[in-house]
Coordinates of C-alpha atoms and ligand atoms in Angstrom, one line a residue:
X1 CA 59.3 24.3 48.0
X2 CA 57.1 21.7 49.9
X3 CA 54.2 22.6 47.6
X4 CA 56.3 22.0 44.4
X5 CA 57.5 18.7 45.8
X6 CA 54.0 17.7 46.6
X7 CA 52.7 18.7 43.2
X8 CA 55.5 16.7 41.5
X9 CA 54.6 13.6 43.7
X10 CA 51.0 14.0 42.6
X11 CA 51.9 14.3 39.0
X12 CA 54.1 11.2 39.1
X13 CA 51.4 9.3 41.0
X14 CA 48.9 10.2 38.3
X15 CA 51.3 9.2 35.5
X16 CA 52.1 6.1 37.2
X17 CA 48.4 5.3 37.5
X18 CA 47.9 6.0 33.7
X19 CA 51.0 3.9 32.7
X20 CA 49.9 1.0 35.0
X21 CA 46.4 1.2 33.5
X22 CA 47.7 0.6 30.0
X23 CA 50.3 -2.1 30.8
X24 CA 49.2 -4.7 33.3
X25 CA 45.9 -6.0 31.8
X26 CA 44.5 -6.1 28.3
X27 CA 41.2 -4.8 29.7
X28 CA 42.9 -1.7 31.2
X29 CA 43.1 -0.2 27.7
X30 CA 39.3 -0.1 27.6
X31 CA 37.4 2.9 28.9
X32 CA 35.7 2.7 32.2
X33 CA 31.8 2.7 32.3
X34 CA 30.3 6.2 32.2
X35 CA 29.6 8.1 35.3
X36 CA 29.8 11.5 36.9
X37 CA 33.1 13.3 36.5
X38 CA 35.5 12.4 39.0
X39 CA 37.9 14.8 40.9
X40 CA 41.6 14.3 41.4
X41 CA 42.3 12.0 44.5
X42 CA 38.8 12.1 46.0
X43 CA 37.2 10.9 42.9
X44 CA 33.4 11.0 43.3
X45 CA 33.5 10.8 47.0
X46 CA 31.9 14.2 47.3
X47 CA 29.2 13.2 44.7
X48 CA 28.0 10.2 46.6
X49 CA 24.3 10.9 47.6
X50 CA 23.7 10.9 51.3
X51 CA 19.9 10.4 51.3
X52 CA 18.1 7.6 49.5
X53 CA 21.1 7.1 47.2
X54 CA 19.3 4.4 45.3
X55 CA 16.9 7.0 43.9
X56 CA 19.7 9.2 42.8
X57 CA 21.5 6.4 41.1
X58 CA 18.3 5.5 39.3
X59 CA 18.1 9.1 38.1
X60 CA 21.8 9.0 37.0
X61 CA 21.2 6.0 35.0
X62 CA 18.9 8.0 32.6
X63 CA 22.1 10.0 31.8
X64 CA 24.9 7.4 32.0
X65 CA 23.1 4.1 31.3
X66 CA 22.5 1.2 33.6
X67 CA 26.1 0.5 34.4
X68 CA 27.6 3.6 36.3
X69 CA 31.2 4.0 37.3
X70 CA 32.3 6.0 40.4
X71 CA 35.5 6.2 42.5
X72 CA 35.5 7.0 46.1
X73 CA 39.2 7.9 46.6
X74 CA 41.0 4.8 45.2
X75 CA 38.0 2.5 45.5
X76 CA 36.3 1.8 42.1
X77 CA 32.5 1.4 42.5
X78 CA 30.2 0.0 39.8
X79 CA 26.4 0.6 40.2
X80 CA 24.2 -1.9 38.4
X81 CA 20.9 -0.4 37.8
X82 CA 19.2 -3.2 35.7
X83 CA 18.4 -6.8 36.1
X84 CA 20.3 -7.5 32.9
X85 CA 23.6 -6.1 34.2
X86 CA 23.1 -8.0 37.5
X87 CA 22.5 -11.1 35.7
X88 CA 25.4 -10.7 33.4
X89 CA 28.0 -9.8 36.1
X90 CA 26.8 -11.4 39.3
X91 CA 25.1 -14.4 38.0
X92 CA 26.9 -15.4 34.8
X93 CA 30.3 -14.2 36.0
X94 CA 29.8 -15.1 39.6
X95 CA 33.2 -16.8 40.0
X96 CA 34.8 -13.4 39.6
X97 CA 32.2 -11.2 41.3
X98 CA 31.3 -12.9 44.5
X99 CA 33.9 -11.6 46.9
X100 CA 33.0 -9.2 49.7
X101 CA 34.9 -6.1 50.9
X102 CA 37.7 -6.6 53.2
X103 CA 36.9 -4.2 56.1
X104 CA 39.5 -4.6 58.8
X105 CA 36.8 -3.6 61.3
X106 CA 34.8 -6.6 60.4
X107 CA 37.4 -8.9 61.7
X108 CA 38.5 -6.8 64.5
X109 CA 35.0 -6.5 65.8
X110 CA 34.6 -10.2 65.9
X111 CA 32.2 -10.4 62.9
X112 CA 34.5 -12.3 60.7
X113 CA 32.7 -15.4 61.2
X114 CA 29.5 -14.0 59.7
X115 CA 29.2 -15.9 56.3
X116 CA 27.4 -12.8 54.8
X117 CA 30.6 -10.7 55.4
X118 CA 33.2 -13.4 54.7
X119 CA 35.6 -13.2 51.8
X120 CA 34.8 -15.5 48.8
X121 CA 36.8 -18.7 49.4
X122 CA 36.9 -22.1 51.1
X123 CA 35.8 -20.9 54.4
X124 CA 32.7 -19.0 53.1
X125 CA 31.9 -22.0 50.8
X126 CA 31.8 -24.4 53.7
X127 CA 29.6 -22.2 55.8
X128 CA 27.3 -21.5 52.9
X129 CA 27.0 -25.2 52.1
X130 CA 26.0 -25.9 55.8
X131 CA 23.4 -23.2 55.6
X132 CA 22.1 -24.5 52.3
X133 CA 21.5 -27.9 53.9
X134 CA 19.4 -26.3 56.5
X135 CA 17.7 -23.6 54.4
X136 CA 17.2 -25.1 50.9
X137 CA 13.7 -25.1 49.3
X138 CA 12.9 -28.7 50.4
X139 CA 14.5 -28.4 53.9
X140 CA 12.4 -25.3 54.9
X141 CA 9.2 -27.2 54.8
X142 CA 10.0 -28.8 58.1
X143 CA 9.9 -25.3 59.7
X144 CA 6.2 -24.9 59.2
X145 CA 5.4 -25.4 62.8
X146 CA 7.9 -22.6 63.8
X147 CA 6.2 -20.2 61.4
X148 CA 2.7 -21.1 62.9
X149 CA 4.0 -20.5 66.4
X150 CA 5.7 -17.3 65.3
X151 CA 2.5 -15.8 63.9
X152 CA 0.4 -16.7 66.8
X153 CA 2.8 -15.4 69.3
X154 CA 3.0 -12.2 67.3
X155 CA -0.9 -11.9 67.3
X156 CA -0.9 -12.2 71.1
X157 CA 1.8 -9.8 71.8
X158 CA 0.4 -7.2 69.2
X159 CA -2.9 -7.5 70.9
X160 CA -1.7 -6.8 74.4
X161 CA 0.9 -4.1 73.5
X162 CA 0.6 -2.7 70.0
X163 CA 2.8 0.2 70.7
X164 CA 5.7 -2.2 71.3
X165 CA 5.2 -3.3 67.7
X166 CA 8.8 -3.0 66.6
X167 CA 10.0 -4.8 69.7
X168 CA 7.6 -7.6 69.3
X169 CA 8.5 -8.2 65.7
X170 CA 12.2 -8.5 66.6
X171 CA 11.4 -10.6 69.6
X172 CA 9.3 -13.0 67.7
X173 CA 11.5 -13.5 64.7
X174 CA 14.6 -13.7 67.0
X175 CA 12.9 -16.3 69.2
X176 CA 12.0 -18.4 66.0
X177 CA 15.5 -18.2 64.9
X178 CA 16.8 -19.7 68.2
X179 CA 14.2 -22.3 68.0
X180 CA 15.0 -23.3 64.4
X181 CA 18.8 -23.0 64.9
X182 CA 19.0 -24.7 68.3
X183 CA 15.8 -26.4 69.0
X184 CA 15.4 -24.2 72.0
X185 CA 12.0 -23.3 73.4
X186 CA 11.9 -19.6 74.0
X187 CA 9.5 -18.1 76.5
X188 CA 6.5 -16.1 75.2
X189 CA 8.0 -12.8 76.4
X190 CA 11.3 -11.4 77.7
X191 CA 13.2 -14.5 77.3
X192 CA 16.7 -13.9 78.7
X193 CA 18.1 -16.0 75.8
X194 CA 17.0 -13.7 73.1
X195 CA 17.9 -10.7 75.2
X196 CA 21.5 -11.8 75.7
X197 CA 21.9 -13.0 72.1
X198 CA 20.9 -9.6 70.8
X199 CA 23.2 -7.8 73.3
X200 CA 26.1 -10.0 72.4
X201 CA 25.7 -9.6 68.8
X202 CA 25.5 -5.9 69.3
X203 CA 28.9 -6.1 71.0
X204 CA 30.2 -8.4 68.3
X205 CA 31.0 -11.4 70.6
X206 CA 32.5 -14.3 69.1
X207 CA 31.5 -17.5 71.1
X208 CA 28.2 -18.7 72.1
X209 CA 28.8 -19.4 75.9
X210 CA 29.6 -15.8 76.6
X211 CA 26.4 -14.7 74.8
X212 CA 24.3 -16.8 77.0
X213 CA 25.2 -16.6 80.5
X214 CA 23.9 -19.6 82.3
X215 CA 22.6 -21.1 79.1
X216 CA 25.8 -21.8 77.2
X217 CA 25.9 -25.6 77.8
X218 CA 22.4 -25.8 76.3
X219 CA 23.3 -23.9 73.3
X220 CA 26.5 -25.8 72.8
X221 CA 24.8 -29.1 73.0
X222 CA 22.3 -28.1 70.5
X223 CA 24.8 -26.6 68.1
X224 CA 26.7 -29.8 68.2
X225 CA 23.6 -31.7 67.5
X226 CA 23.1 -29.3 64.5
X227 CA 26.6 -29.9 63.5
X228 CA 26.1 -33.7 63.5
X229 CA 23.2 -33.3 61.3
X230 CA 25.1 -31.1 58.9
X231 CA 28.0 -33.5 58.8
X232 CA 25.7 -36.5 58.1
X233 CA 23.9 -34.5 55.4
X234 CA 27.1 -33.6 53.8
X235 CA 28.6 -37.1 54.2
X236 CA 32.0 -35.5 55.2
X237 CA 34.2 -36.6 58.0
X238 CA 33.3 -34.9 61.3
X239 CA 36.9 -33.7 61.7
X240 CA 36.6 -31.7 58.4
X241 CA 33.9 -29.7 60.2
X242 CA 36.1 -28.5 62.9
X243 CA 36.1 -24.9 62.0
X244 CA 32.3 -24.9 61.6
X245 CA 32.0 -26.7 65.0
X246 CA 33.9 -23.8 66.5
X247 CA 31.8 -21.2 64.9
X248 CA 28.6 -22.6 63.8
X249 CA 26.6 -21.6 66.9
X250 CA 27.6 -18.1 66.5
X251 CA 27.3 -18.1 62.7
X252 CA 23.8 -19.6 62.6
X253 CA 22.4 -17.0 64.9
X254 CA 24.5 -14.3 63.2
X255 CA 23.1 -15.2 59.9
X256 CA 19.5 -15.0 61.3
X257 CA 20.0 -11.7 63.1
X258 CA 21.3 -9.2 60.5
X259 CA 20.3 -11.6 57.6
X260 CA 17.0 -12.8 58.7
X261 CA 15.5 -10.9 61.6
X262 CA 16.2 -7.4 60.4
X263 CA 15.2 -8.1 56.9
X264 CA 11.8 -9.8 57.8
X265 CA 11.0 -7.1 60.5
X266 CA 11.6 -4.5 57.8
X267 CA 9.3 -6.2 55.3
X268 CA 6.6 -6.3 57.9
X269 CA 7.0 -2.6 58.8
X270 CA 6.5 -2.0 55.1
X271 CA 3.4 -4.2 55.1
X272 CA 1.8 -2.2 57.9
X273 CA 2.5 1.1 56.1
X274 CA 1.0 -0.3 52.9
X275 CA -2.1 -1.5 54.7
X276 CA -2.7 1.9 56.2
X277 CA -2.2 3.7 52.9
X278 CA -4.2 1.3 50.8
X279 CA -7.3 0.2 52.7
X280 CA -8.8 -1.4 49.5
X281 CA -5.9 -3.7 49.3
X282 CA -6.4 -4.8 52.8
X283 CA -10.1 -5.4 52.3
X284 CA -9.5 -7.5 49.2
X285 CA -6.9 -9.6 51.1
X286 CA -9.4 -10.1 54.0
X287 CA -12.2 -11.0 51.7
X288 CA -10.0 -13.7 50.1
X289 CA -9.1 -15.0 53.6
X290 CA -12.7 -15.2 54.5
X291 CA -13.5 -17.0 51.4
X292 CA -10.7 -19.5 51.4
X293 CA -9.7 -20.0 55.0
X294 CA -13.1 -19.3 56.5
X295 CA -13.6 -18.0 60.0
X296 CA -13.1 -21.1 62.1
X297 CA -9.4 -21.0 62.1
X298 CA -6.1 -19.1 61.2
X299 CA -4.5 -19.5 57.9
X300 CA -2.2 -22.6 57.2
X301 CA 0.3 -23.3 54.5
X302 CA -2.1 -25.7 52.9
X303 CA -4.3 -22.6 52.0
X304 CA -1.4 -20.9 50.3
X305 CA -2.0 -22.3 46.8
X306 CA -5.6 -20.7 46.9
X307 CA -4.6 -17.4 48.4
X308 CA -3.6 -15.7 45.2
X309 CA -4.2 -12.2 46.4
X310 CA -2.3 -12.7 49.7
X311 CA 0.6 -14.2 47.7
X312 CA 0.5 -11.1 45.4
X313 CA 0.5 -8.8 48.4
X314 CA 3.6 -10.5 49.8
X315 CA 5.4 -10.0 46.4
X316 CA 4.4 -6.4 46.4
X317 CA 5.7 -5.9 49.9
X318 CA 9.1 -7.2 48.8
X319 CA 9.0 -5.0 45.7
X320 CA 7.5 -1.7 46.9
X321 CA 10.1 -0.6 49.5
X322 CA 13.0 -3.1 49.2
X323 CA 14.6 -3.6 52.6
X324 CA 18.2 -3.7 51.1
X325 CA 17.8 -1.1 48.3
X326 CA 21.4 -1.6 47.3
X327 CA 21.7 -5.2 48.2
X328 CA 24.9 -6.3 49.9
X329 CA 28.1 -5.1 48.1
X330 CA 29.8 -7.8 46.0
X331 CA 33.6 -7.2 45.0
X332 CA 35.2 -8.2 41.8
X333 CA 38.4 -10.3 42.0
X334 CA 40.1 -9.7 38.6
X335 CA 40.1 -7.1 35.9
X336 CA 37.2 -7.8 33.5
X337 CA 35.5 -6.4 30.3
X338 CA 31.8 -5.7 30.2
X339 CA 30.1 -4.2 27.1
X340 CA 33.4 -2.8 25.9
X341 CA 34.1 -1.2 29.4
X342 CA 36.9 -2.0 31.8
X343 CA 35.6 -3.3 35.2
X344 CA 38.8 -2.9 37.5
X345 CA 39.8 -5.6 39.8
X346 CA 38.6 -4.9 43.3
X347 CA 35.5 -2.9 42.3
X348 CA 32.6 -2.8 44.6
X349 CA 29.6 -4.0 42.7
X350 CA 26.3 -2.5 44.0
X351 CA 22.9 -3.9 42.8
X352 CA 20.4 -1.1 42.7
X353 CA 17.6 -3.4 43.7
X354 CA 15.3 -0.4 44.3
X355 CA 15.7 0.7 40.7
X356 CA 15.3 -2.8 39.3
X357 CA 12.2 -3.2 41.4
X358 CA 10.9 0.2 40.4
X359 CA 11.5 -0.3 36.7
X360 CA 8.3 1.0 35.1
X361 CA 8.6 -1.4 32.2
X362 CA 8.4 -4.4 34.5
X363 CA 6.2 -2.7 37.0
X364 CA 4.0 0.2 35.7
X365 CA 3.4 3.0 38.3
X366 CA 6.0 1.5 40.4
X367 CA 5.5 3.8 43.4
X368 CA 2.0 2.5 43.8
X369 CA 1.4 -0.5 46.2
X370 CA -0.7 -2.7 43.8
X371 CA -0.7 -6.5 44.4
X372 CA -3.1 -6.7 41.3
X373 CA -0.1 -6.2 39.1
X374 CA 0.9 -9.9 39.8
X375 CA -2.6 -11.3 39.1
X376 CA -4.4 -12.2 35.9
X377 CA -7.9 -13.6 36.1
X378 CA -7.6 -13.8 39.8
X379 CA -4.5 -16.0 39.8
X380 CA -0.8 -15.2 39.8
X381 CA 0.4 -14.1 36.5
X382 CA 3.7 -15.8 35.9
X383 CA 4.6 -13.5 33.0
X384 CA 5.1 -10.7 35.6
X385 CA 8.7 -10.6 36.9
X386 CA 8.8 -12.0 40.4
X387 CA 10.4 -9.4 42.7
X388 CA 12.2 -12.3 44.4
X389 CA 14.5 -12.4 41.4
X390 CA 16.1 -9.2 42.6
X391 CA 15.1 -8.6 46.3
X392 CA 17.3 -11.4 47.6
X393 CA 20.5 -10.5 45.6
X394 CA 22.2 -12.5 42.9
X395 CA 24.8 -15.1 42.0
X396 CA 26.7 -17.2 44.5
X397 CA 25.9 -14.8 47.4
X398 CA 22.2 -14.8 46.8
X399 CA 20.3 -14.8 50.1
X400 CA 20.2 -18.4 51.4
X401 CA 17.3 -17.5 53.7
X402 CA 14.9 -16.6 50.9
X403 CA 12.7 -19.7 51.1
X404 CA 12.5 -19.5 54.8
X405 CA 11.6 -15.8 54.7
X406 CA 9.1 -16.4 52.0
X407 CA 7.2 -18.7 54.4
X408 CA 7.6 -16.4 57.3
X409 CA 6.3 -13.4 55.4
X410 CA 3.3 -15.3 54.2
X411 CA 2.3 -16.7 57.5
X412 CA 2.8 -13.3 59.3
X413 CA 0.7 -11.3 56.7
X414 CA -2.1 -13.8 56.4
X415 CA -2.5 -14.3 60.1
X416 CA -2.4 -10.6 60.9
X417 CA -5.0 -9.8 58.3
X418 CA -7.2 -12.7 59.5
X419 CA -7.4 -11.2 63.0
X420 CA -6.7 -7.5 62.7
X421 CA -7.8 -4.4 60.7
X422 CA -5.0 -2.1 60.1
X423 CA -6.5 1.4 59.8
X424 CA -5.1 5.0 59.9
X425 CA -5.3 6.4 63.4
X426 CA -7.9 9.0 64.2
X427 CA -7.3 12.6 65.4
X428 CA -9.1 14.0 68.3
X429 CA -11.8 15.4 65.9
X430 CA -12.3 11.9 64.5
X431 CA -10.4 12.6 61.3
X432 CA -8.0 9.9 60.1
X433 CA -4.5 11.1 60.4
X434 CA -2.8 11.5 56.9
X435 CA 0.2 9.3 56.7
X436 CA 3.0 9.6 54.3
X437 CA 5.4 6.7 53.3
X438 CA 8.8 7.5 54.5
X439 CA 11.9 5.4 54.0
X440 CA 15.2 5.7 56.0
X441 CA 18.6 5.8 54.4
X442 CA 21.1 3.1 55.2
X443 CA 21.9 -0.6 54.3
X444 CA 18.4 -1.5 55.6
X445 CA 15.7 1.0 54.6
X446 CA 13.0 1.1 57.1
X447 CA 9.4 2.1 56.4
X448 CA 8.3 4.8 58.9
X449 CA 5.0 6.2 59.7
X450 CA 5.0 10.0 59.6
X451 CA 2.0 12.2 59.7
X452 CA 2.0 15.1 57.2
X453 CA 3.5 17.5 59.7
X454 CA 6.6 15.1 59.7
X455 CA 6.1 14.0 63.2
X456 CA 7.7 10.6 63.7
X457 CA 4.9 8.7 65.1
X458 CA 5.8 5.2 64.4
X459 CA 5.2 3.1 67.5
X460 CA 2.5 5.3 69.0
X461 CA 0.4 5.1 65.8
X462 CA 0.4 1.4 66.0
X463 CA -1.7 1.4 69.1
X464 CA -4.4 3.2 67.0
X465 CA -4.1 1.3 63.7
X466 CA -4.3 -2.3 64.9
X467 CA -7.8 -3.2 65.7
X468 CA -9.5 -6.5 66.0
X469 CA -11.2 -7.0 62.6
X470 CA -14.7 -5.2 62.6
X471 CA -14.8 -2.7 59.8
X472 CA -15.3 -4.9 56.7
X473 CA -18.3 -5.4 54.6
X474 CA -21.3 -6.7 56.6
X475 CA -20.8 -10.3 55.6
X476 CA -17.2 -10.3 56.6
X477 CA -17.9 -8.1 59.6
X478 CA -20.2 -10.7 61.3
X479 CA -18.0 -13.5 60.4
X480 CA -14.9 -11.7 61.5
X481 CA -16.3 -10.9 64.8
X482 CA -16.6 -14.5 65.4
X483 CA -13.0 -14.9 64.6
X484 CA -12.2 -12.3 67.1
X485 CA -14.5 -13.8 69.8
X486 CA -12.4 -17.0 69.3
X487 CA -9.3 -15.2 69.9
X488 CA -10.6 -14.5 73.4
X489 CA -9.0 -13.1 76.5
X490 CA -8.4 -15.8 79.1
X491 CA -10.0 -14.2 82.2
X492 CA -7.7 -16.1 84.6
X493 CA -4.3 -15.2 83.0
X494 CA -5.1 -12.2 80.8
X495 CA -3.7 -14.2 77.9
X496 CA -5.3 -14.3 74.5
X497 CA -6.0 -17.8 73.4
X498 CA -7.2 -19.2 70.1
X499 CA -9.1 -22.2 71.2
X500 CA -9.6 -23.9 68.0
X501 CA -5.8 -24.1 67.5
X502 CA -5.4 -26.2 70.7
X503 CA -6.9 -29.0 68.7
X504 CA -4.2 -31.7 68.4
X505 CA -5.0 -32.2 64.7
X506 CA -3.3 -29.0 63.9
X507 CA -0.3 -30.2 65.7
X508 CA 0.3 -26.9 67.6
X509 CA -1.1 -27.9 70.9
X510 CA 2.2 -27.4 72.7
X511 CA 2.7 -23.9 71.4
X512 CA -0.7 -22.4 72.3
X513 CA -0.2 -21.5 75.9
Ligands
HEM601 C1 12.6 -10.7 53.2 C2 13.7 -11.1 53.8 C3 15.1 -11.1 53.2 C4 15.6 -10.3 52.3 C5 14.8 -9.3 51.5 C6 16.9 -10.7 52.2 C7 17.8 -10.2 51.3 C8 19.1 -10.5 51.1 C9 20.0 -9.8 50.2 C10 19.7 -8.7 49.1 C11 21.3 -10.3 50.3 C12 22.6 -10.1 49.6 C13 22.7 -11.0 48.4 C14 23.9 -10.7 47.6 O1 25.0 -10.4 48.1 O2 23.8 -10.6 46.3 C15 21.1 -11.3 51.5 C16 22.1 -12.1 51.9 C17 22.1 -13.0 52.9 N1 20.9 -13.3 53.6 FE1 19.0 -12.6 53.3 N2 17.2 -11.7 53.0 C18 16.1 -12.0 53.8 C19 15.9 -13.0 54.8 C20 17.0 -13.7 55.2 C21 16.7 -14.8 56.2 C22 15.4 -15.2 56.8 C23 18.0 -15.4 56.4 C24 18.5 -16.5 57.3 C25 17.8 -17.5 57.5 C26 18.9 -14.6 55.5 C27 20.3 -14.9 55.5 C28 21.2 -14.3 54.5 C29 22.6 -14.6 54.5 C30 23.4 -15.5 55.3 C31 23.2 -13.7 53.5 C32 24.6 -13.6 53.1 C33 24.8 -14.7 52.0 C34 26.3 -14.7 51.5 O3 27.0 -13.7 51.6 O4 26.8 -15.8 51.0 N3 18.4 -13.7 54.7 N4 19.8 -11.3 51.8

């Protein structure tokens, strides 16, 4: 009896769904985009791939086309596997497709102030505008000194403790974030501020003072200075910024941590992996550095227009193993029609950035790490699609930190290659360990170093693979040794110093300890 009643209820529910589909919106008469057959009630929930789903979706697109429809229980999901579909839906129709998922846990866990997770609307817009003031293409130029400092700090830390590579990366980019956001000088190592910020973020804390025991007043003062700057820039009444005043401290750092630190750290992991696997790429990059920058100093932003190969290498790092392979989910607000298909209101729109950045028409042999693809006659070939058009998402939610991270990646890559050789580790018999690229599944996809036996050897390998440059061609070898001599160990303190950078002309005297 109960089974019959249940069946009746299910049939009514299905009928209601069908009737509703054909009555409430003109678009609902249209078919849904193609996709795998969905099961009653669970939809495609059982089909959703668990491992590296972006690869699976790219495979599916061969059968269903670049716009695929799925349903996980009642949640419609649209996978966009081409740049064209992303441009059409997220860029051109961004007013309808810039919402984010409402996940109660986001609010409950205190992450509701994170602009990256905020619903589309006035609150998000005001935060976004503020960050734009700080992070737009012109504004980021003033952060050059922070990038110099971050790179030099990273070199010193890597030299001392290469096995702590992952921790150093997070520390350095975290410290830079605090310095940029609040103007706070962070200690070279183990600064309590970065530690408590990380801890508090992990716990989802809401207000700055509780994040920074003992340091709250400092942060508050700095965040209000920041606020004042923002308000002046916007020319709006201070009172109107009340909400931002309350949340800005938290939000700035929150944007940097999941938005900026994790992404940048992940790209640098990918860079290390590529350098181990493609030694000829590393050699070309180092030869260019020797030619353009010389050996008397570390790279600077003024060198960038002449470092074509390094620029191409940075682009390839963004493309080869995208850190957010499915981007960050957008959500549609109203029913819509696209290419004759119905896109239901409330659909989750996923950009398959991995598929776009591995499109063989745009990037032949996409699995290969090949910076040369971006070059023609030794200079950047502007006819090749820049991975930045996809890697940072699209539309109104496009990554606001993209210019900042571009500078950060360039300076990190160029500085590391100027000072270190990155080589495969050597086994006890002197043979290089064979390394396989391995990416993790998750919102962030992290490059891991695994040997062919599958042993996870990420941090331990770093001790072996990072060496002061000494294995290049003879010419570079001699000159590089000079560079390394300059990055000498300070006998009294055990610190690595780069003497020529203490020169006041470089403007970095205060940061070289
Ligand atoms: C290589 C480094 C980075 C990559 C690959 C990256 C990528 C992305 C992507 C794919 C999105 C989602 C865009 C969309 O919804 O369509 C995003 C959003 C975001 N990113 Fe980044 N990002 C990077 C660095 C940064 C940095 C350095 C910052 C901060 C300074 C930052 C702050 C943000 C914020 C706040 C959002 C959310 C924007 C919004 O919802 O309005 N990102 N990023």
